[in-house]
């Protein structure tokens, strides 16, 4: 499939070099696109800028009507879009469909915001004076997303932006141009006015043009911490607004009083679902003394039942990694584990005999919490088991990494659950469920090197993509000075 840019309501190839994209399970070509040049990006920005003047004036409930339509089209085309995700990313059918569902949910949730989008009316300290606040759009939003959630994560950026009256230029991952095309068609077919939503394809370069383009008011970026820092720095030079969703090193704490069977199932799903390529994936299990061997055995049993392979086979549970670089990164960590004399309980190697980039689900342990394996993001199917004396030490270990996205605690003791919730320093905390599976009506994001304090999804998304306007209306017909004339009555 030859994918194109969608700019100002028209499909048109980028004028940069050709990017070929392969199915990671078979290495067969699946899609191709031309990367976008600086002029291509500028053209998209100009169209988005012109569209902004009209779109921002459309009443929010009417903008919501478009979002309902986008949601309906995503629903109708769910299977078709999911198939493309499976081909380009290597996700299983259920996970790919789940991801499209997340975008459908976001479309309907944000469509509803068209008739809410609450501001505040607050009493003034002066008589005959009315004070309130209302949300205003920011302008052109530059959305840059990663390969691992080519539909759900862009929907968190694009749909809240649109309902608030912003216009969008989206640069998806170069790995997923066909999925991006099919997703964009839903916006086109919903009848959005030209220029309100624009797609530019390509590698990191057009992303950088977008970040540096002065007319783009806000950059919403999902990707590595390393690239996020470059984006932040470069946007800061223009005082540009930025929201960053970056790396993670998510942990599951399992206490002695937990339902161990449930914990083992939750761990395997959170660690090896999407082949460990979620920013929410569990890559550490911190286990309270006394249950290590029992939990390890159960994790190994469940892991041994996973089917790994081409996701066109619906019995497959774990698909490939996205490309050879990812395999090499994981292999380097396994080598490191062997050098550190950490036991490789299962996996630890790529799957031979298959044409794609497959890596066997791997369980390592015990891993010292100070080892790079326990600290750095691996972004593959590798799980490190760590021992802890009790809850307090488990929380300390959890908080000792530079990331802070998602942590889970398995316990049946309510005191332990709340102590965990309070002491854990991540943006998301689960009790008795693994670290993945965030729902769109709640804020999503993390602390420390996982981001820059912004959140996506839920009501927090409205904060990310709007400016507050504060309004004071004095109807006293005289000069009333705030902080000074307050007790004249
Ligand atoms: C991501 O990996 O970038 O919570 C997002 C989850 C998904 C979203 C993951 N709903 O696992």
CSV table of C-alpha atoms and ligand atoms in Angstrom, one decimal:
chain,number,residue,atom,x,y,z
A,1,UNK,CA,0.0,0.0,0.0
A,2,UNK,CA,1.3,3.4,-1.0
A,3,UNK,CA,0.5,5.9,1.8
A,4,UNK,CA,0.2,9.6,1.3
A,5,UNK,CA,0.0,12.8,3.3
A,6,UNK,CA,-3.4,14.4,4.0
A,7,UNK,CA,-3.1,18.1,3.9
A,8,UNK,CA,-5.8,20.7,3.6
A,9,UNK,CA,-8.3,18.0,2.8
A,10,UNK,CA,-6.2,16.6,-0.1
A,11,UNK,CA,-4.2,13.4,-0.4
A,12,UNK,CA,-0.7,14.0,-1.7
A,13,UNK,CA,2.7,12.2,-1.6
A,14,UNK,CA,5.4,13.8,0.6
A,15,UNK,CA,8.4,15.0,-1.4
A,16,UNK,CA,11.1,13.4,0.8
A,17,UNK,CA,12.7,10.0,0.3
A,18,UNK,CA,10.8,6.8,0.1
A,19,UNK,CA,10.3,4.8,3.3
A,20,UNK,CA,9.6,1.0,2.9
A,21,UNK,CA,7.8,-0.6,5.7
A,22,UNK,CA,7.8,-4.4,6.4
A,23,UNK,CA,5.5,-6.7,8.3
A,24,UNK,CA,7.6,-7.5,11.4
A,25,UNK,CA,6.4,-11.1,11.4
A,26,UNK,CA,7.2,-12.0,7.8
A,27,UNK,CA,9.5,-9.2,6.6
A,28,UNK,CA,7.3,-8.9,3.6
A,29,UNK,CA,6.7,-5.3,2.3
A,30,UNK,CA,3.4,-4.0,3.7
A,31,UNK,CA,3.4,-0.3,3.0
A,32,UNK,CA,5.5,2.6,1.7
A,33,UNK,CA,5.4,6.3,1.9
A,34,UNK,CA,7.5,9.3,1.0
A,35,UNK,CA,8.8,11.2,3.9
A,36,UNK,CA,7.8,14.8,4.2
A,37,UNK,CA,10.1,17.7,3.4
A,38,UNK,CA,10.2,21.0,5.3
A,39,UNK,CA,7.9,22.6,2.7
A,40,UNK,CA,5.4,19.7,3.1
A,41,UNK,CA,5.3,20.4,6.8
A,42,UNK,CA,5.0,24.1,6.3
A,43,UNK,CA,2.1,23.6,3.8
A,44,UNK,CA,0.3,21.5,6.4
A,45,UNK,CA,0.9,24.2,9.1
A,46,UNK,CA,-0.4,26.9,6.8
A,47,UNK,CA,-3.6,24.9,6.1
A,48,UNK,CA,-4.1,24.1,9.8
A,49,UNK,CA,-3.6,27.8,10.6
A,50,UNK,CA,-6.2,29.0,8.1
A,51,UNK,CA,-8.7,26.3,9.3
A,52,UNK,CA,-8.1,27.3,12.9
A,53,UNK,CA,-9.7,30.7,12.3
A,54,UNK,CA,-13.0,29.0,11.3
A,55,UNK,CA,-12.9,25.9,13.4
A,56,UNK,CA,-12.4,27.8,16.7
A,57,UNK,CA,-15.6,29.8,15.9
A,58,UNK,CA,-17.7,26.7,15.4
A,59,UNK,CA,-19.7,26.1,18.6
A,60,UNK,CA,-18.2,23.3,20.6
A,61,UNK,CA,-21.4,21.1,20.5
A,62,UNK,CA,-21.2,21.3,16.7
A,63,UNK,CA,-17.5,20.3,16.8
A,64,UNK,CA,-18.7,17.4,19.0
A,65,UNK,CA,-21.0,16.3,16.1
A,66,UNK,CA,-18.0,15.6,14.0
A,67,UNK,CA,-16.4,13.7,16.8
A,68,UNK,CA,-19.5,11.5,17.2
A,69,UNK,CA,-19.3,10.8,13.4
A,70,UNK,CA,-15.5,10.0,13.7
A,71,UNK,CA,-16.4,7.6,16.6
A,72,UNK,CA,-19.1,5.9,14.4
A,73,UNK,CA,-16.7,5.4,11.5
A,74,UNK,CA,-14.0,4.0,13.7
A,75,UNK,CA,-16.6,1.6,15.1
A,76,UNK,CA,-17.7,0.5,11.6
A,77,UNK,CA,-14.1,0.1,10.5
A,78,UNK,CA,-12.7,-1.4,13.7
A,79,UNK,CA,-11.7,-4.8,12.2
A,80,UNK,CA,-10.2,-3.2,9.0
A,81,UNK,CA,-8.1,-0.8,11.0
A,82,UNK,CA,-7.1,-3.5,13.5
A,83,UNK,CA,-5.9,-5.8,10.6
A,84,UNK,CA,-3.6,-3.0,9.4
A,85,UNK,CA,-2.2,-2.6,13.0
A,86,UNK,CA,-1.5,-6.3,13.1
A,87,UNK,CA,0.3,-6.2,9.8
A,88,UNK,CA,2.4,-3.1,10.5
A,89,UNK,CA,3.0,-3.5,14.2
A,90,UNK,CA,2.6,-7.3,14.7
A,91,UNK,CA,-0.2,-6.9,17.4
A,92,UNK,CA,-2.6,-9.8,18.0
A,93,UNK,CA,-6.1,-9.4,16.7
A,94,UNK,CA,-7.6,-8.9,20.2
A,95,UNK,CA,-5.0,-6.3,21.2
A,96,UNK,CA,-5.3,-4.5,17.9
A,97,UNK,CA,-9.1,-4.4,18.2
A,98,UNK,CA,-8.8,-3.2,21.8
A,99,UNK,CA,-6.6,-0.4,20.7
A,100,UNK,CA,-9.1,0.8,18.1
A,101,UNK,CA,-11.8,0.5,20.8
A,102,UNK,CA,-9.7,2.9,22.9
A,103,UNK,CA,-9.9,5.5,20.1
A,104,UNK,CA,-13.7,4.9,19.7
A,105,UNK,CA,-14.1,5.5,23.5
A,106,UNK,CA,-12.0,8.7,23.2
A,107,UNK,CA,-14.1,10.0,20.3
A,108,UNK,CA,-17.4,9.6,22.1
A,109,UNK,CA,-15.9,10.9,25.4
A,110,UNK,CA,-14.5,14.0,23.8
A,111,UNK,CA,-17.6,14.5,21.6
A,112,UNK,CA,-19.6,14.7,24.9
A,113,UNK,CA,-17.1,17.4,26.1
A,114,UNK,CA,-18.6,19.6,23.3
A,115,UNK,CA,-21.6,20.1,25.6
A,116,UNK,CA,-19.6,20.2,28.9
A,117,UNK,CA,-16.1,21.7,28.7
A,118,UNK,CA,-16.7,23.2,32.1
A,119,UNK,CA,-15.2,26.4,33.3
A,120,UNK,CA,-15.8,28.0,36.7
A,121,UNK,CA,-18.0,30.7,38.0
A,122,UNK,CA,-16.5,31.9,41.3
A,123,UNK,CA,-17.7,34.5,43.8
A,124,UNK,CA,-15.8,37.8,43.5
A,125,UNK,CA,-14.4,39.6,46.6
A,126,UNK,CA,-16.2,42.7,45.4
A,127,UNK,CA,-20.0,43.4,45.2
A,128,UNK,CA,-21.6,43.6,41.8
A,129,UNK,CA,-18.8,41.9,40.1
A,130,UNK,CA,-19.0,38.6,38.3
A,131,UNK,CA,-15.9,36.3,37.8
A,132,UNK,CA,-15.5,33.2,35.7
A,133,UNK,CA,-13.1,31.2,33.6
A,134,UNK,CA,-13.5,29.5,30.2
A,135,UNK,CA,-11.4,27.3,28.0
A,136,UNK,CA,-9.9,28.7,24.8
A,137,UNK,CA,-8.1,26.7,22.1
A,138,UNK,CA,-4.3,27.1,21.8
A,139,UNK,CA,-3.9,27.1,18.0
A,140,UNK,CA,-2.1,24.5,15.9
A,141,UNK,CA,-1.3,21.3,17.7
A,142,UNK,CA,1.7,19.2,16.5
A,143,UNK,CA,1.1,15.6,17.4
A,144,UNK,CA,4.0,13.1,17.2
A,145,UNK,CA,3.3,9.5,18.0
A,146,UNK,CA,5.1,6.1,18.3
A,147,UNK,CA,4.7,2.8,16.5
A,148,UNK,CA,3.3,0.8,19.5
A,149,UNK,CA,-0.1,2.4,19.7
A,150,UNK,CA,-0.6,3.8,16.2
A,151,UNK,CA,-4.3,4.6,16.8
A,152,UNK,CA,-5.1,4.8,20.5
A,153,UNK,CA,-2.3,7.2,21.5
A,154,UNK,CA,-2.8,9.6,18.5
A,155,UNK,CA,-6.5,9.6,19.4
A,156,UNK,CA,-5.6,10.9,22.9
A,157,UNK,CA,-3.8,13.8,21.2
A,158,UNK,CA,-6.0,14.6,18.3
A,159,UNK,CA,-9.6,14.3,19.6
A,160,UNK,CA,-9.3,16.5,22.7
A,161,UNK,CA,-7.4,19.0,20.6
A,162,UNK,CA,-10.2,19.1,18.0
A,163,UNK,CA,-13.1,19.4,20.5
A,164,UNK,CA,-11.4,22.4,22.1
A,165,UNK,CA,-11.2,24.2,18.8
A,166,UNK,CA,-7.6,23.6,17.9
A,167,UNK,CA,-6.4,22.3,14.5
A,168,UNK,CA,-3.9,19.4,14.2
A,169,UNK,CA,-0.9,18.3,12.2
A,170,UNK,CA,-0.1,14.7,13.0
A,171,UNK,CA,3.2,12.9,12.3
A,172,UNK,CA,2.8,9.2,13.1
A,173,UNK,CA,5.6,6.7,13.4
A,174,UNK,CA,7.3,5.8,10.1
A,175,UNK,CA,6.5,2.1,10.9
A,176,UNK,CA,2.7,2.6,10.5
A,177,UNK,CA,1.7,4.7,7.5
A,178,UNK,CA,-1.1,2.4,6.3
A,179,UNK,CA,-2.7,2.4,9.7
A,180,UNK,CA,-2.4,6.2,9.9
A,181,UNK,CA,-4.0,6.4,6.4
A,182,UNK,CA,-7.0,4.3,7.5
A,183,UNK,CA,-7.4,6.3,10.7
A,184,UNK,CA,-7.2,9.6,8.8
A,185,UNK,CA,-9.9,8.5,6.4
A,186,UNK,CA,-12.3,8.4,9.3
A,187,UNK,CA,-11.6,12.1,9.9
A,188,UNK,CA,-12.0,12.8,6.1
A,189,UNK,CA,-15.2,10.8,5.8
A,190,UNK,CA,-16.7,12.5,8.9
A,191,UNK,CA,-16.6,15.6,6.8
A,192,UNK,CA,-14.2,17.7,8.9
A,193,UNK,CA,-13.5,21.0,7.2
A,194,UNK,CA,-10.3,20.9,5.2
A,195,UNK,CA,-7.2,21.7,7.1
A,196,UNK,CA,-8.7,21.0,10.6
A,197,UNK,CA,-6.8,17.7,10.6
A,198,UNK,CA,-3.6,17.0,8.6
A,199,UNK,CA,-1.4,14.0,8.3
A,200,UNK,CA,2.3,14.2,7.4
A,201,UNK,CA,4.2,11.0,7.1
A,202,UNK,CA,7.9,10.4,7.5
A,203,UNK,CA,10.8,9.7,9.8
A,204,UNK,CA,12.2,11.8,12.6
A,205,UNK,CA,13.0,14.8,10.3
A,206,UNK,CA,9.5,16.0,9.6
A,207,UNK,CA,8.8,15.6,13.3
A,208,UNK,CA,11.7,18.0,14.0
A,209,UNK,CA,10.4,20.5,11.4
A,210,UNK,CA,7.1,20.4,13.2
A,211,UNK,CA,8.7,21.0,16.6
A,212,UNK,CA,10.7,23.9,15.1
A,213,UNK,CA,7.9,25.5,13.1
A,214,UNK,CA,7.0,28.7,15.0
A,215,UNK,CA,3.3,28.6,14.0
A,216,UNK,CA,2.8,25.4,15.9
A,217,UNK,CA,1.6,26.3,19.4
A,218,UNK,CA,1.9,23.0,21.2
A,219,UNK,CA,3.8,19.8,20.6
A,220,UNK,CA,2.4,16.6,22.0
A,221,UNK,CA,5.0,13.9,21.8
A,222,UNK,CA,5.1,10.2,22.7
A,223,UNK,CA,8.4,8.3,22.4
A,224,UNK,CA,11.7,7.8,24.1
A,225,UNK,CA,13.0,9.9,27.0
A,226,UNK,CA,16.1,10.6,24.9
A,227,UNK,CA,14.1,12.1,22.0
A,228,UNK,CA,11.7,13.7,24.4
A,229,UNK,CA,14.5,15.8,25.9
A,230,UNK,CA,15.5,17.0,22.4
A,231,UNK,CA,11.9,17.9,21.6
A,232,UNK,CA,11.5,19.8,25.0
A,233,UNK,CA,14.8,21.7,24.6
A,234,UNK,CA,14.1,22.7,21.0
A,235,UNK,CA,10.4,23.8,21.8
A,236,UNK,CA,11.6,25.7,24.9
A,237,UNK,CA,13.6,28.1,22.7
A,238,UNK,CA,10.2,29.4,21.4
A,239,UNK,CA,8.4,29.0,24.7
A,240,UNK,CA,6.3,26.5,22.9
A,241,UNK,CA,3.9,24.4,25.0
A,242,UNK,CA,4.9,20.7,25.2
A,243,UNK,CA,3.4,17.5,26.5
A,244,UNK,CA,5.7,14.5,26.7
A,245,UNK,CA,4.8,10.8,27.3
A,246,UNK,CA,8.2,9.0,27.5
A,247,UNK,CA,9.7,5.9,28.9
A,248,UNK,CA,8.8,3.6,31.8
A,249,UNK,CA,10.2,0.9,34.0
A,250,UNK,CA,7.0,-0.4,35.5
A,251,UNK,CA,6.9,-2.7,38.4
A,252,UNK,CA,4.4,-5.1,40.0
A,253,UNK,CA,4.7,-5.6,43.7
A,254,UNK,CA,3.5,-8.9,45.0
A,255,UNK,CA,2.9,-9.3,48.7
A,256,UNK,CA,2.6,-12.5,50.7
A,257,UNK,CA,-1.1,-11.9,51.3
A,258,UNK,CA,-1.9,-11.6,47.5
A,259,UNK,CA,-3.9,-14.0,45.4
A,260,UNK,CA,-0.8,-15.5,43.8
A,261,UNK,CA,-2.6,-17.2,41.0
A,262,UNK,CA,-4.2,-13.8,40.0
A,263,UNK,CA,-0.9,-12.1,40.4
A,264,UNK,CA,0.9,-14.5,38.1
A,265,UNK,CA,-1.7,-14.1,35.4
A,266,UNK,CA,-1.6,-10.3,35.7
A,267,UNK,CA,2.2,-10.3,35.5
A,268,UNK,CA,2.4,-12.5,32.4
A,269,UNK,CA,-0.3,-10.4,30.6
A,270,UNK,CA,1.3,-7.0,31.6
A,271,UNK,CA,4.9,-8.2,30.8
A,272,UNK,CA,4.4,-10.1,27.5
A,273,UNK,CA,1.2,-8.6,26.0
A,274,UNK,CA,2.2,-6.5,22.9
A,275,UNK,CA,5.5,-8.4,23.3
A,276,UNK,CA,6.4,-6.0,26.1
A,277,UNK,CA,6.3,-3.0,23.8
A,278,UNK,CA,3.9,-0.8,25.8
A,279,UNK,CA,5.1,2.1,27.8
A,280,UNK,CA,3.0,0.6,30.5
A,281,UNK,CA,4.4,-2.9,30.2
A,282,UNK,CA,5.6,-4.5,33.4
A,283,UNK,CA,9.3,-5.2,33.4
A,284,UNK,CA,10.0,-5.7,37.1
A,285,UNK,CA,8.3,-7.9,39.6
A,286,UNK,CA,9.1,-7.0,43.2
A,287,UNK,CA,8.3,-10.0,45.4
A,288,UNK,CA,8.0,-10.1,49.1
A,289,UNK,CA,10.2,-12.6,50.9
A,290,UNK,CA,8.7,-16.1,51.3
A,291,UNK,CA,6.8,-16.4,48.0
A,292,UNK,CA,9.6,-16.0,45.4
A,293,UNK,CA,9.9,-19.6,44.3
A,294,UNK,CA,6.2,-20.3,44.3
A,295,UNK,CA,5.4,-17.2,42.2
A,296,UNK,CA,8.3,-17.8,39.9
A,297,UNK,CA,7.1,-21.3,39.2
A,298,UNK,CA,3.6,-20.2,38.4
A,299,UNK,CA,4.9,-17.3,36.1
A,300,UNK,CA,7.0,-19.9,34.2
A,301,UNK,CA,4.1,-22.3,33.8
A,302,UNK,CA,1.8,-19.6,32.4
A,303,UNK,CA,4.6,-18.2,30.2
A,304,UNK,CA,5.3,-21.7,28.8
A,305,UNK,CA,1.8,-21.9,27.5
A,306,UNK,CA,2.1,-18.7,25.4
A,307,UNK,CA,2.0,-19.1,21.6
A,308,UNK,CA,4.5,-16.9,19.8
A,309,UNK,CA,4.3,-16.3,16.1
A,310,UNK,CA,2.7,-14.5,13.2
A,311,UNK,CA,-0.5,-12.8,14.6
A,312,UNK,CA,-2.5,-13.7,11.5
A,313,UNK,CA,-2.9,-17.0,13.4
A,314,UNK,CA,-5.5,-16.2,16.0
A,315,UNK,CA,-4.1,-18.6,18.5
A,316,UNK,CA,-0.9,-16.6,18.8
A,317,UNK,CA,-0.6,-14.6,22.1
A,318,UNK,CA,2.8,-12.9,21.5
A,319,UNK,CA,3.8,-11.4,18.2
A,320,UNK,CA,7.1,-10.0,16.9
A,321,UNK,CA,9.1,-7.0,18.0
A,322,UNK,CA,8.9,-4.1,15.6
A,323,UNK,CA,12.3,-4.4,14.0
A,324,UNK,CA,15.8,-5.7,14.1
A,325,UNK,CA,17.1,-2.8,16.3
A,326,UNK,CA,14.6,-3.8,19.0
A,327,UNK,CA,15.8,-7.4,18.9
A,328,UNK,CA,19.4,-6.3,19.2
A,329,UNK,CA,18.6,-4.0,22.1
A,330,UNK,CA,16.9,-6.9,24.0
A,331,UNK,CA,19.8,-9.2,23.1
A,332,UNK,CA,22.3,-6.8,24.6
A,333,UNK,CA,20.4,-6.7,27.9
A,334,UNK,CA,20.3,-10.5,28.0
A,335,UNK,CA,24.1,-10.6,27.4
A,336,UNK,CA,24.4,-8.2,30.3
A,337,UNK,CA,22.3,-10.4,32.5
A,338,UNK,CA,24.5,-13.4,31.7
A,339,UNK,CA,27.6,-11.4,32.6
A,340,UNK,CA,26.0,-10.4,35.9
A,341,UNK,CA,25.3,-14.2,36.5
A,342,UNK,CA,21.5,-13.6,36.6
A,343,UNK,CA,19.6,-16.8,35.9
A,344,UNK,CA,17.6,-16.8,32.7
A,345,UNK,CA,14.6,-18.9,33.7
A,346,UNK,CA,13.0,-19.0,30.2
A,347,UNK,CA,13.5,-17.4,26.8
A,348,UNK,CA,16.6,-15.3,26.6
A,349,UNK,CA,16.9,-15.7,22.8
A,350,UNK,CA,15.4,-14.8,19.5
A,351,UNK,CA,13.2,-17.5,17.9
A,352,UNK,CA,15.2,-19.2,15.1
A,353,UNK,CA,13.4,-20.6,12.0
A,354,UNK,CA,10.9,-17.8,11.7
A,355,UNK,CA,11.4,-15.0,9.2
A,356,UNK,CA,10.4,-12.1,11.6
A,357,UNK,CA,11.7,-10.4,14.6
A,358,UNK,CA,10.6,-12.8,17.3
A,359,UNK,CA,12.1,-12.8,20.8
A,360,UNK,CA,11.0,-15.5,23.4
A,361,UNK,CA,9.3,-14.2,26.5
A,362,UNK,CA,12.1,-14.0,29.1
A,363,UNK,CA,12.1,-14.2,32.8
A,364,UNK,CA,15.3,-13.3,34.7
A,365,UNK,CA,16.0,-13.4,38.4
A,366,UNK,CA,16.8,-12.6,41.0
A,367,UNK,CA,18.0,-9.3,39.7
A,368,UNK,CA,19.7,-6.8,42.0
A,369,UNK,CA,17.6,-3.6,42.1
A,370,UNK,CA,20.7,-1.5,41.2
A,371,UNK,CA,21.5,-3.5,38.1
A,372,UNK,CA,20.9,-1.7,34.7
A,373,UNK,CA,18.4,-4.5,33.9
A,374,UNK,CA,16.3,-3.3,36.9
A,375,UNK,CA,16.6,0.4,36.0
A,376,UNK,CA,16.6,0.9,32.2
A,377,UNK,CA,13.7,0.6,29.8
A,378,UNK,CA,14.1,-2.6,27.6
A,379,UNK,CA,10.9,-2.3,25.6
A,380,UNK,CA,10.7,-6.0,24.9
A,381,UNK,CA,9.4,-9.2,26.5
A,382,UNK,CA,11.8,-9.3,29.4
A,383,UNK,CA,10.8,-9.5,33.0
A,384,UNK,CA,13.2,-9.0,35.9
A,385,UNK,CA,12.3,-10.6,39.3
A,386,UNK,CA,13.5,-8.7,42.3
A,387,UNK,CA,13.4,-9.7,46.0
A,388,UNK,CA,12.2,-7.4,48.8
A,389,UNK,CA,11.8,-7.9,52.5
A,390,UNK,CA,8.4,-6.3,52.8
A,391,UNK,CA,6.1,-3.6,51.5
A,392,UNK,CA,8.3,-0.7,52.6
A,393,UNK,CA,11.4,-2.0,50.8
A,394,UNK,CA,9.3,-2.9,47.8
A,395,UNK,CA,8.1,0.7,47.6
A,396,UNK,CA,11.6,2.0,47.9
A,397,UNK,CA,12.8,-0.3,45.1
A,398,UNK,CA,9.8,0.7,43.0
A,399,UNK,CA,10.7,4.4,43.4
A,400,UNK,CA,14.4,4.0,42.9
A,401,UNK,CA,14.2,4.2,39.1
A,402,UNK,CA,14.2,7.4,37.0
A,403,UNK,CA,10.8,6.6,35.4
A,404,UNK,CA,7.4,6.8,37.0
A,405,UNK,CA,4.6,5.7,34.8
A,406,UNK,CA,2.6,2.7,36.2
A,407,UNK,CA,3.0,0.4,39.2
A,408,UNK,CA,0.8,-2.4,40.5
A,409,UNK,CA,0.4,-3.9,43.9
A,410,UNK,CA,-1.1,-7.4,44.5
A,411,UNK,CA,-2.5,-7.7,48.0
A,412,UNK,CA,-5.7,-8.7,49.8
A,413,UNK,CA,-4.9,-6.4,52.8
A,414,UNK,CA,-6.6,-3.1,52.5
A,415,UNK,CA,-4.0,-1.3,54.7
A,416,UNK,CA,-1.2,-2.6,52.4
A,417,UNK,CA,-3.1,-1.5,49.3
A,418,UNK,CA,-3.5,2.1,50.6
A,419,UNK,CA,0.0,2.3,51.9
A,420,UNK,CA,1.2,1.2,48.4
A,421,UNK,CA,-1.1,3.8,46.7
A,422,UNK,CA,0.3,6.5,48.9
A,423,UNK,CA,4.0,5.6,48.8
A,424,UNK,CA,4.3,4.7,45.2
A,425,UNK,CA,5.6,7.7,43.1
A,426,UNK,CA,4.2,6.8,39.7
A,427,UNK,CA,1.4,8.6,37.7
A,428,UNK,CA,-0.7,5.4,37.6
A,429,UNK,CA,-1.2,2.8,40.4
A,430,UNK,CA,-3.1,-0.4,40.1
A,431,UNK,CA,-4.3,-2.7,42.9
A,432,UNK,CA,-4.7,-6.4,41.9
A,433,UNK,CA,-4.3,-5.8,38.2
A,434,UNK,CA,-1.1,-5.5,36.1
A,435,UNK,CA,0.4,-2.2,34.9
A,436,UNK,CA,-1.4,-2.0,31.5
A,437,UNK,CA,-4.9,-1.3,30.5
A,438,UNK,CA,-5.5,2.4,31.2
A,439,UNK,CA,-9.0,3.7,30.5
A,440,UNK,CA,-9.5,6.9,28.5
A,441,UNK,CA,-11.7,8.8,31.0
A,442,UNK,CA,-8.8,9.0,33.5
A,443,UNK,CA,-5.6,10.9,33.3
A,444,UNK,CA,-2.7,9.0,31.7
A,445,UNK,CA,1.0,9.9,32.2
A,446,UNK,CA,3.8,9.6,34.6
A,447,UNK,CA,6.2,11.3,37.0
A,448,UNK,CA,10.0,12.0,36.8
A,449,UNK,CA,11.6,11.1,33.4
A,450,UNK,CA,8.4,9.6,32.1
A,451,UNK,CA,7.3,13.1,31.1
A,452,UNK,CA,7.1,16.8,31.9
A,453,UNK,CA,4.2,16.7,34.3
A,454,UNK,CA,1.5,16.8,31.7
A,455,UNK,CA,-1.2,14.2,31.4
A,456,UNK,CA,-3.2,12.8,28.5
A,457,UNK,CA,-6.7,11.5,28.4
A,458,UNK,CA,-9.6,12.2,30.8
A,459,UNK,CA,-10.3,15.8,31.9
A,460,UNK,CA,-6.5,16.3,32.0
A,461,UNK,CA,-6.4,16.3,28.2
A,462,UNK,CA,-8.6,19.4,28.2
A,463,UNK,CA,-6.0,21.2,30.4
A,464,UNK,CA,-3.2,20.1,28.0
A,465,UNK,CA,-4.8,21.5,24.9
A,466,UNK,CA,-6.5,24.6,26.1
A,467,UNK,CA,-5.7,28.0,27.6
A,468,UNK,CA,-7.7,29.3,30.5
A,469,UNK,CA,-9.3,32.7,29.9
A,470,UNK,CA,-10.3,34.4,33.2
A,471,UNK,CA,-13.1,36.9,32.9
A,472,UNK,CA,-14.0,39.7,35.4
A,473,UNK,CA,-17.2,41.7,34.8
A,474,UNK,CA,-17.8,44.6,37.0
A,475,UNK,CA,-21.4,45.9,36.9
A,476,UNK,CA,-21.2,48.3,39.9
A,477,UNK,CA,-20.7,51.3,37.7
A,478,UNK,CA,-17.9,52.6,39.9
A,479,UNK,CA,-14.2,51.9,40.3
A,480,UNK,CA,-13.8,49.0,42.7
A,481,UNK,CA,-10.2,48.0,43.5
A,482,UNK,CA,-9.5,44.4,44.2
A,483,UNK,CA,-7.6,43.7,47.4
A,484,UNK,CA,-8.3,47.4,48.5
A,485,UNK,CA,-11.9,48.3,48.3
A,486,UNK,CA,-13.2,45.0,49.8
A,487,UNK,CA,-15.0,46.2,52.9
A,488,UNK,CA,-16.8,49.2,51.7
A,489,UNK,CA,-20.3,47.7,52.0
B,1,LIG,C1,1.4,3.2,25.5
B,1,LIG,O1,2.1,2.2,25.7
B,1,LIG,O2,2.0,4.2,25.0
B,1,LIG,O3,-2.6,1.4,29.4
B,1,LIG,C2,0.0,3.4,25.9
B,1,LIG,C3,-2.3,0.8,28.4
B,1,LIG,C4,-2.9,1.3,27.1
B,1,LIG,C5,-2.1,2.4,26.6
B,1,LIG,C6,-0.7,2.2,26.5
B,1,LIG,N1,-4.3,1.6,27.3
B,1,LIG,O4,-1.6,-0.2,28.4
